[in-house]
Amino acid sequence: MDKLVIEGGVRLKGEVEISGSKNALLPILAATLLTDEPCVVRHCPSLRDTNTMLKILRVLGKAADFDKGVITAAANGVTNHVADYKLVSTMRASFCVLGPLLAKHKEAKVSLPGGCIIGVRPVDLHLKGLRALGSEISVEGGYCIARTRGLRGAHMYLGGEYGSSVLATDNVMMAAALAKGTTIIESAACEPEVADLAECLIKMGAKIKGHGTPTIEIEGVKRLKGFDHTVIPDRIEAGTFMIASLITRGDILIKNVNPRHLMSVIDKLQEAGVQIRMSGSSMRVSIKSHIRPINVTTLPYPGFPTDMQAQVMALMCITPGISVITEKIYPDRFMHVAELNRMGAHIQREGPHAIVEGVKQLSGAPVMASDLRASAGLVLAGLVAKGTTSVSRIYHLERGYENMERKLAGLGAKIRREKE
Ligand code: UD1
């Protein structure tokens, strides 16, 4: 296992190019299962999660190739509707092969993904939506076994206790694209990644309206064709580099970003007194004089993303005053709090709230990454801490950030990879 070793205190400066969105790419790869025709996906980030999804596609009947950011997938002659535990358990997004397999083969057996460090993470909304489309689903031996005589469009409400669900909306939208008749999903997830999947399905011949809003209407078609699609830029990676610029009091030009996807983050940072200059697909982020504390509540899109919670917390750790961070999507997503406190932060957790009292300086320490975005928060803290920080278990980071250490080093950070 590798760890990242960071010498803190360098102001980051220069340009960074944002990669394609992981969370847009993974469901789009699942969508290739809806057709036998060749599919091309461009601007794909080279990540551990991308490779996991490619392995799953190969098992499920695709010859999938990944070269210089371009993935091609075409039928490999295998017909299989079983996605096993070993593959699905490592990555939750793989559960969204269920909808496409069911629509294409009328049956599917997909391992339940299980919980993870950020919380329980149920799949009831996925199952509710697919059942509404006319499938029978049972859970046996840790697997979700689904069958249908033919999917039929339905009018459904997909909101849950914590709001809409990104992957459940994806799963149901993909299945509905090949169902007979019209499906209306109320309380659909509005995330840009869901809209990007819809755009890709439309290229395949699907009839979809309302994506990007809470009501999506899908008129089923008999068959879908191959596609050529470029995934949207990763808004969470872009947001992470925005914080990298601020936390080090640097000046980073972030390229290949869609600022419209980051409005809640931009708004909060502006409230904190940050200067953000946008020009086309580039954004320059710097601090005018000092930053003010802010209160942040994570919410479904267009609210503040839960995937940016740990990073903004790292910034608030060194912002004088009291900030309150409230997590409304995953109330237990606070594993990074104890690690940040080990670096000298003053954070107190109270249920779904974290109360952050800004300190003058963090000090470098050995810390452990617990999940993907928590790891990013710890790396950011390490960039500004006095002395050396080593972040272990960085395989979490590799699941979602393409070349993070190389990109940070390109901006001047003193960061290196070492064997643990
Ligand atoms: C996606 C993102 C993840 C992000 C999350 C929330 C991908 C690959 N992952 O995950 O990075 O953190 O959205 O923005 O796109 N829920 C239920 N029942 C369900 C499904 C979800 O109650 O059947 C709950 C979850 O526990 C959570 C909330 O709904 O509280 C939102 O989860 P969801 O949007 O489904 O997250 P993912 O799609 O798994």
PDB file of N, CA and C in Angstrom, residues 7-82:
ATOM      1  N   GLU A   7       4.958  17.938   2.399  1.00  0.00           N
ATOM      2  CA  GLU A   7       5.585  18.991   3.221  1.00  0.00           C
ATOM      3  C   GLU A   7       4.717  20.220   3.045  1.00  0.00           C
ATOM      4  N   GLY A   8       4.075  20.662   4.096  1.00  0.00           N
ATOM      5  CA  GLY A   8       3.110  21.760   3.974  1.00  0.00           C
ATOM      6  C   GLY A   8       3.759  23.126   3.857  1.00  0.00           C
ATOM      7  N   GLY A   9       2.945  24.095   3.487  1.00  0.00           N
ATOM      8  CA  GLY A   9       3.404  25.483   3.539  1.00  0.00           C
ATOM      9  C   GLY A   9       3.765  26.113   2.208  1.00  0.00           C
ATOM     10  N   VAL A  10       3.553  25.396   1.096  1.00  0.00           N
ATOM     11  CA  VAL A  10       3.877  25.985  -0.207  1.00  0.00           C
ATOM     12  C   VAL A  10       2.616  26.596  -0.817  1.00  0.00           C
ATOM     13  N   ARG A  11       2.722  27.831  -1.307  1.00  0.00           N
ATOM     14  CA  ARG A  11       1.582  28.458  -1.999  1.00  0.00           C
ATOM     15  C   ARG A  11       1.486  27.860  -3.395  1.00  0.00           C
ATOM     16  N   LEU A  12       0.328  27.303  -3.739  1.00  0.00           N
ATOM     17  CA  LEU A  12       0.196  26.652  -5.047  1.00  0.00           C
ATOM     18  C   LEU A  12      -0.121  27.690  -6.112  1.00  0.00           C
ATOM     19  N   LYS A  13       0.580  27.577  -7.224  1.00  0.00           N
ATOM     20  CA  LYS A  13       0.388  28.534  -8.321  1.00  0.00           C
ATOM     21  C   LYS A  13       0.491  27.818  -9.648  1.00  0.00           C
ATOM     22  N   GLY A  14      -0.264  28.290 -10.625  1.00  0.00           N
ATOM     23  CA  GLY A  14      -0.149  27.720 -11.972  1.00  0.00           C
ATOM     24  C   GLY A  14      -1.502  27.277 -12.496  1.00  0.00           C
ATOM     25  N   GLU A  15      -1.451  26.356 -13.463  1.00  0.00           N
ATOM     26  CA  GLU A  15      -2.683  25.915 -14.132  1.00  0.00           C
ATOM     27  C   GLU A  15      -2.912  24.435 -13.890  1.00  0.00           C
ATOM     28  N   VAL A  16      -4.165  24.059 -13.791  1.00  0.00           N
ATOM     29  CA  VAL A  16      -4.475  22.632 -13.660  1.00  0.00           C
ATOM     30  C   VAL A  16      -5.657  22.302 -14.565  1.00  0.00           C
ATOM     31  N   GLU A  17      -5.577  21.146 -15.204  1.00  0.00           N
ATOM     32  CA  GLU A  17      -6.613  20.715 -16.151  1.00  0.00           C
ATOM     33  C   GLU A  17      -7.493  19.675 -15.438  1.00  0.00           C
ATOM     34  N   ILE A  18      -8.788  19.926 -15.410  1.00  0.00           N
ATOM     35  CA  ILE A  18      -9.702  19.012 -14.723  1.00  0.00           C
ATOM     36  C   ILE A  18     -10.050  17.824 -15.638  1.00  0.00           C
ATOM     37  N   SER A  19     -10.126  16.653 -15.034  1.00  0.00           N
ATOM     38  CA  SER A  19     -10.419  15.422 -15.793  1.00  0.00           C
ATOM     39  C   SER A  19     -11.923  15.267 -16.012  1.00  0.00           C
ATOM     40  N   GLY A  20     -12.288  14.255 -16.773  1.00  0.00           N
ATOM     41  CA  GLY A  20     -13.702  13.935 -16.975  1.00  0.00           C
ATOM     42  C   GLY A  20     -14.306  13.411 -15.676  1.00  0.00           C
ATOM     43  N   SER A  21     -15.618  13.555 -15.544  1.00  0.00           N
ATOM     44  CA  SER A  21     -16.291  13.226 -14.294  1.00  0.00           C
ATOM     45  C   SER A  21     -16.436  11.719 -14.083  1.00  0.00           C
ATOM     46  N   LYS A  22     -15.901  11.258 -12.958  1.00  0.00           N
ATOM     47  CA  LYS A  22     -16.058   9.841 -12.582  1.00  0.00           C
ATOM     48  C   LYS A  22     -17.532   9.475 -12.436  1.00  0.00           C
ATOM     49  N   ASN A  23     -18.282  10.320 -11.727  1.00  0.00           N
ATOM     50  CA  ASN A  23     -19.673   9.966 -11.441  1.00  0.00           C
ATOM     51  C   ASN A  23     -20.572  10.061 -12.668  1.00  0.00           C
ATOM     52  N   ALA A  24     -20.129  10.764 -13.699  1.00  0.00           N
ATOM     53  CA  ALA A  24     -20.870  10.740 -14.962  1.00  0.00           C
ATOM     54  C   ALA A  24     -20.467   9.495 -15.752  1.00  0.00           C
ATOM     55  N   LEU A  25     -19.168   9.204 -15.721  1.00  0.00           N
ATOM     56  CA  LEU A  25     -18.664   8.104 -16.549  1.00  0.00           C
ATOM     57  C   LEU A  25     -19.232   6.733 -16.156  1.00  0.00           C
ATOM     58  N   LEU A  26     -19.280   6.442 -14.836  1.00  0.00           N
ATOM     59  CA  LEU A  26     -19.607   5.065 -14.429  1.00  0.00           C
ATOM     60  C   LEU A  26     -21.002   4.626 -14.904  1.00  0.00           C
ATOM     61  N   PRO A  27     -22.059   5.437 -14.701  1.00  0.00           N
ATOM     62  CA  PRO A  27     -23.369   5.024 -15.238  1.00  0.00           C
ATOM     63  C   PRO A  27     -23.401   4.992 -16.772  1.00  0.00           C
ATOM     64  N   ILE A  28     -22.630   5.868 -17.414  1.00  0.00           N
ATOM     65  CA  ILE A  28     -22.593   5.858 -18.887  1.00  0.00           C
ATOM     66  C   ILE A  28     -21.989   4.537 -19.375  1.00  0.00           C
ATOM     67  N   LEU A  29     -20.985   4.048 -18.649  1.00  0.00           N
ATOM     68  CA  LEU A  29     -20.420   2.744 -19.025  1.00  0.00           C
ATOM     69  C   LEU A  29     -21.474   1.648 -18.844  1.00  0.00           C
ATOM     70  N   ALA A  30     -22.262   1.745 -17.780  1.00  0.00           N
ATOM     71  CA  ALA A  30     -23.336   0.755 -17.570  1.00  0.00           C
ATOM     72  C   ALA A  30     -24.345   0.821 -18.724  1.00  0.00           C
ATOM     73  N   ALA A  31     -24.549   2.028 -19.260  1.00  0.00           N
ATOM     74  CA  ALA A  31     -25.528   2.196 -20.350  1.00  0.00           C
ATOM     75  C   ALA A  31     -25.107   1.463 -21.634  1.00  0.00           C
ATOM     76  N   THR A  32     -23.814   1.172 -21.769  1.00  0.00           N
ATOM     77  CA  THR A  32     -23.371   0.439 -22.972  1.00  0.00           C
ATOM     78  C   THR A  32     -24.022  -0.948 -23.020  1.00  0.00           C
ATOM     79  N   LEU A  33     -24.485  -1.440 -21.844  1.00  0.00           N
ATOM     80  CA  LEU A  33     -25.127  -2.765 -21.795  1.00  0.00           C
ATOM     81  C   LEU A  33     -26.510  -2.746 -22.439  1.00  0.00           C
ATOM     82  N   LEU A  34     -27.026  -1.563 -22.728  1.00  0.00           N
ATOM     83  CA  LEU A  34     -28.367  -1.452 -23.325  1.00  0.00           C
ATOM     84  C   LEU A  34     -28.355  -1.698 -24.829  1.00  0.00           C
ATOM     85  N   THR A  35     -27.170  -1.795 -25.416  1.00  0.00           N
ATOM     86  CA  THR A  35     -27.087  -1.962 -26.876  1.00  0.00           C
ATOM     87  C   THR A  35     -26.009  -2.982 -27.237  1.00  0.00           C
ATOM     88  N   ASP A  36     -26.140  -3.566 -28.439  1.00  0.00           N
ATOM     89  CA  ASP A  36     -25.078  -4.455 -28.929  1.00  0.00           C
ATOM     90  C   ASP A  36     -24.118  -3.696 -29.830  1.00  0.00           C
ATOM     91  N   GLU A  37     -24.486  -2.473 -30.164  1.00  0.00           N
ATOM     92  CA  GLU A  37     -23.645  -1.700 -31.094  1.00  0.00           C
ATOM     93  C   GLU A  37     -22.439  -1.100 -30.364  1.00  0.00           C
ATOM     94  N   PRO A  38     -21.369  -0.792 -31.100  1.00  0.00           N
ATOM     95  CA  PRO A  38     -20.173  -0.214 -30.467  1.00  0.00           C
ATOM     96  C   PRO A  38     -20.438   1.171 -29.860  1.00  0.00           C
ATOM     97  N   CYS A  39     -19.822   1.435 -28.726  1.00  0.00           N
ATOM     98  CA  CYS A  39     -19.989   2.713 -28.033  1.00  0.00           C
ATOM     99  C   CYS A  39     -18.610   3.314 -27.766  1.00  0.00           C
ATOM    100  N   VAL A  40     -18.541   4.627 -27.854  1.00  0.00           N
ATOM    101  CA  VAL A  40     -17.269   5.323 -27.597  1.00  0.00           C
ATOM    102  C   VAL A  40     -17.500   6.393 -26.529  1.00  0.00           C
ATOM    103  N   VAL A  41     -16.674   6.392 -25.488  1.00  0.00           N
ATOM    104  CA  VAL A  41     -16.785   7.410 -24.445  1.00  0.00           C
ATOM    105  C   VAL A  41     -15.442   8.138 -24.358  1.00  0.00           C
ATOM    106  N   ARG A  42     -15.490   9.462 -24.426  1.00  0.00           N
ATOM    107  CA  ARG A  42     -14.257  10.257 -24.440  1.00  0.00           C
ATOM    108  C   ARG A  42     -14.062  11.046 -23.143  1.00  0.00           C
ATOM    109  N   HIS A  43     -12.825  11.450 -22.932  1.00  0.00           N
ATOM    110  CA  HIS A  43     -12.409  12.229 -21.764  1.00  0.00           C
ATOM    111  C   HIS A  43     -12.643  11.438 -20.471  1.00  0.00           C
ATOM    112  N   CYS A  44     -12.336  10.150 -20.543  1.00  0.00           N
ATOM    113  CA  CYS A  44     -12.548   9.284 -19.377  1.00  0.00           C
ATOM    114  C   CYS A  44     -11.356   9.390 -18.433  1.00  0.00           C
ATOM    115  N   PRO A  45     -11.586   9.591 -17.153  1.00  0.00           N
ATOM    116  CA  PRO A  45     -10.464   9.623 -16.213  1.00  0.00           C
ATOM    117  C   PRO A  45      -9.925   8.216 -15.968  1.00  0.00           C
ATOM    118  N   SER A  46      -8.610   8.111 -15.858  1.00  0.00           N
ATOM    119  CA  SER A  46      -7.996   6.821 -15.565  1.00  0.00           C
ATOM    120  C   SER A  46      -7.956   6.645 -14.052  1.00  0.00           C
ATOM    121  N   LEU A  47      -8.883   5.849 -13.537  1.00  0.00           N
ATOM    122  CA  LEU A  47      -9.070   5.701 -12.098  1.00  0.00           C
ATOM    123  C   LEU A  47      -9.276   4.240 -11.745  1.00  0.00           C
ATOM    124  N   ARG A  48      -9.107   3.947 -10.490  1.00  0.00           N
ATOM    125  CA  ARG A  48      -9.390   2.594 -10.007  1.00  0.00           C
ATOM    126  C   ARG A  48     -10.853   2.222 -10.295  1.00  0.00           C
ATOM    127  N   ASP A  49     -11.781   3.162 -10.063  1.00  0.00           N
ATOM    128  CA  ASP A  49     -13.209   2.879 -10.300  1.00  0.00           C
ATOM    129  C   ASP A  49     -13.506   2.650 -11.787  1.00  0.00           C
ATOM    130  N   THR A  50     -12.794   3.355 -12.656  1.00  0.00           N
ATOM    131  CA  THR A  50     -12.996   3.145 -14.101  1.00  0.00           C
ATOM    132  C   THR A  50     -12.602   1.708 -14.439  1.00  0.00           C
ATOM    133  N   ASN A  51     -11.460   1.277 -13.908  1.00  0.00           N
ATOM    134  CA  ASN A  51     -10.997  -0.082 -14.208  1.00  0.00           C
ATOM    135  C   ASN A  51     -11.938  -1.133 -13.646  1.00  0.00           C
ATOM    136  N   THR A  52     -12.499  -0.875 -12.462  1.00  0.00           N
ATOM    137  CA  THR A  52     -13.454  -1.826 -11.881  1.00  0.00           C
ATOM    138  C   THR A  52     -14.670  -1.949 -12.805  1.00  0.00           C
ATOM    139  N   MET A  53     -15.174  -0.818 -13.290  1.00  0.00           N
ATOM    140  CA  MET A  53     -16.351  -0.863 -14.162  1.00  0.00           C
ATOM    141  C   MET A  53     -16.029  -1.589 -15.472  1.00  0.00           C
ATOM    142  N   LEU A  54     -14.828  -1.400 -15.996  1.00  0.00           N
ATOM    143  CA  LEU A  54     -14.459  -2.091 -17.236  1.00  0.00           C
ATOM    144  C   LEU A  54     -14.425  -3.605 -17.015  1.00  0.00           C
ATOM    145  N   LYS A  55     -13.921  -4.015 -15.841  1.00  0.00           N
ATOM    146  CA  LYS A  55     -13.889  -5.454 -15.520  1.00  0.00           C
ATOM    147  C   LYS A  55     -15.312  -6.003 -15.499  1.00  0.00           C
ATOM    148  N   ILE A  56     -16.230  -5.248 -14.899  1.00  0.00           N
ATOM    149  CA  ILE A  56     -17.626  -5.701 -14.808  1.00  0.00           C
ATOM    150  C   ILE A  56     -18.226  -5.803 -16.213  1.00  0.00           C
ATOM    151  N   LEU A  57     -17.952  -4.819 -17.048  1.00  0.00           N
ATOM    152  CA  LEU A  57     -18.502  -4.853 -18.414  1.00  0.00           C
ATOM    153  C   LEU A  57     -17.983  -6.080 -19.173  1.00  0.00           C
ATOM    154  N   ARG A  58     -16.708  -6.398 -18.976  1.00  0.00           N
ATOM    155  CA  ARG A  58     -16.136  -7.546 -19.698  1.00  0.00           C
ATOM    156  C   ARG A  58     -16.837  -8.833 -19.277  1.00  0.00           C
ATOM    157  N   VAL A  59     -17.108  -8.961 -17.984  1.00  0.00           N
ATOM    158  CA  VAL A  59     -17.811 -10.152 -17.483  1.00  0.00           C
ATOM    159  C   VAL A  59     -19.235 -10.194 -18.057  1.00  0.00           C
ATOM    160  N   LEU A  60     -19.812  -9.021 -18.275  1.00  0.00           N
ATOM    161  CA  LEU A  60     -21.214  -8.963 -18.708  1.00  0.00           C
ATOM    162  C   LEU A  60     -21.372  -8.927 -20.238  1.00  0.00           C
ATOM    163  N   GLY A  61     -20.285  -9.158 -20.964  1.00  0.00           N
ATOM    164  CA  GLY A  61     -20.441  -9.322 -22.416  1.00  0.00           C
ATOM    165  C   GLY A  61     -19.929  -8.189 -23.283  1.00  0.00           C
ATOM    166  N   LYS A  62     -18.995  -7.404 -22.774  1.00  0.00           N
ATOM    167  CA  LYS A  62     -18.439  -6.320 -23.592  1.00  0.00           C
ATOM    168  C   LYS A  62     -16.930  -6.479 -23.758  1.00  0.00           C
ATOM    169  N   ALA A  63     -16.456  -6.272 -24.993  1.00  0.00           N
ATOM    170  CA  ALA A  63     -15.023  -6.124 -25.197  1.00  0.00           C
ATOM    171  C   ALA A  63     -14.764  -4.649 -24.940  1.00  0.00           C
ATOM    172  N   ALA A  64     -14.199  -4.348 -23.776  1.00  0.00           N
ATOM    173  CA  ALA A  64     -14.029  -2.932 -23.413  1.00  0.00           C
ATOM    174  C   ALA A  64     -12.558  -2.583 -23.390  1.00  0.00           C
ATOM    175  N   ASP A  65     -12.233  -1.506 -24.059  1.00  0.00           N
ATOM    176  CA  ASP A  65     -10.851  -1.080 -24.246  1.00  0.00           C
ATOM    177  C   ASP A  65     -10.670   0.345 -23.742  1.00  0.00           C
ATOM    178  N   PHE A  66      -9.538   0.633 -23.121  1.00  0.00           N
ATOM    179  CA  PHE A  66      -9.312   1.988 -22.597  1.00  0.00           C
ATOM    180  C   PHE A  66      -7.948   2.467 -23.062  1.00  0.00           C
ATOM    181  N   ASP A  67      -7.934   3.498 -23.902  1.00  0.00           N
ATOM    182  CA  ASP A  67      -6.666   3.999 -24.419  1.00  0.00           C
ATOM    183  C   ASP A  67      -6.699   5.523 -24.503  1.00  0.00           C
ATOM    184  N   LYS A  68      -5.761   6.167 -23.857  1.00  0.00           N
ATOM    185  CA  LYS A  68      -5.608   7.637 -23.885  1.00  0.00           C
ATOM    186  C   LYS A  68      -6.927   8.372 -23.648  1.00  0.00           C
ATOM    187  N   GLY A  69      -7.621   7.976 -22.618  1.00  0.00           N
ATOM    188  CA  GLY A  69      -8.851   8.682 -22.240  1.00  0.00           C
ATOM    189  C   GLY A  69     -10.086   8.266 -23.018  1.00  0.00           C
ATOM    190  N   VAL A  70      -9.932   7.324 -23.967  1.00  0.00           N
ATOM    191  CA  VAL A  70     -11.094   6.920 -24.774  1.00  0.00           C
ATOM    192  C   VAL A  70     -11.441   5.457 -24.470  1.00  0.00           C
ATOM    193  N   ILE A  71     -12.688   5.238 -24.116  1.00  0.00           N
ATOM    194  CA  ILE A  71     -13.150   3.861 -23.869  1.00  0.00           C
ATOM    195  C   ILE A  71     -14.041   3.433 -25.018  1.00  0.00           C
ATOM    196  N   THR A  72     -13.755   2.246 -25.562  1.00  0.00           N
ATOM    197  CA  THR A  72     -14.652   1.692 -26.571  1.00  0.00           C
ATOM    198  C   THR A  72     -15.222   0.399 -26.009  1.00  0.00           C
ATOM    199  N   ALA A  73     -16.505   0.194 -26.227  1.00  0.00           N
ATOM    200  CA  ALA A  73     -17.151  -1.025 -25.729  1.00  0.00           C
ATOM    201  C   ALA A  73     -18.010  -1.598 -26.846  1.00  0.00           C
ATOM    202  N   ALA A  74     -17.819  -2.879 -27.108  1.00  0.00           N
ATOM    203  CA  ALA A  74     -18.631  -3.547 -28.138  1.00  0.00           C
ATOM    204  C   ALA A  74     -18.905  -4.967 -27.660  1.00  0.00           C
ATOM    205  N   ALA A  75     -19.955  -5.587 -28.190  1.00  0.00           N
ATOM    206  CA  ALA A  75     -20.331  -6.935 -27.734  1.00  0.00           C
ATOM    207  C   ALA A  75     -19.166  -7.901 -27.934  1.00  0.00           C
ATOM    208  N   ASN A  76     -18.901  -8.766 -26.943  1.00  0.00           N
ATOM    209  CA  ASN A  76     -17.796  -9.730 -27.089  1.00  0.00           C
ATOM    210  C   ASN A  76     -18.303 -11.164 -27.254  1.00  0.00           C
ATOM    211  N   GLY A  77     -19.590 -11.302 -27.510  1.00  0.00           N
ATOM    212  CA  GLY A  77     -20.145 -12.634 -27.778  1.00  0.00           C
ATOM    213  C   GLY A  77     -20.630 -13.346 -26.526  1.00  0.00           C
ATOM    214  N   VAL A  78     -20.281 -12.839 -25.353  1.00  0.00           N
ATOM    215  CA  VAL A  78     -20.712 -13.473 -24.099  1.00  0.00           C
ATOM    216  C   VAL A  78     -22.081 -12.893 -23.718  1.00  0.00           C
ATOM    217  N   THR A  79     -23.007 -13.770 -23.274  1.00  0.00           N
ATOM    218  CA  THR A  79     -24.269 -13.242 -22.739  1.00  0.00           C
ATOM    219  C   THR A  79     -24.330 -13.624 -21.275  1.00  0.00           C
ATOM    220  N   ASN A  80     -24.298 -12.647 -20.422  1.00  0.00           N
ATOM    221  CA  ASN A  80     -24.273 -12.917 -18.989  1.00  0.00           C
ATOM    222  C   ASN A  80     -25.047 -11.818 -18.272  1.00  0.00           C
ATOM    223  N   HIS A  81     -25.881 -12.207 -17.345  1.00  0.00           N
ATOM    224  CA  HIS A  81     -26.643 -11.189 -16.612  1.00  0.00           C
ATOM    225  C   HIS A  81     -26.343 -11.242 -15.107  1.00  0.00           C
ATOM    226  N   VAL A  82     -25.178 -11.812 -14.756  1.00  0.00           N
ATOM    227  CA  VAL A  82     -24.831 -11.945 -13.336  1.00  0.00           C
ATOM    228  C   VAL A  82     -23.597 -11.090 -12.995  1.00  0.00           C
TER     229      VAL A  82
END
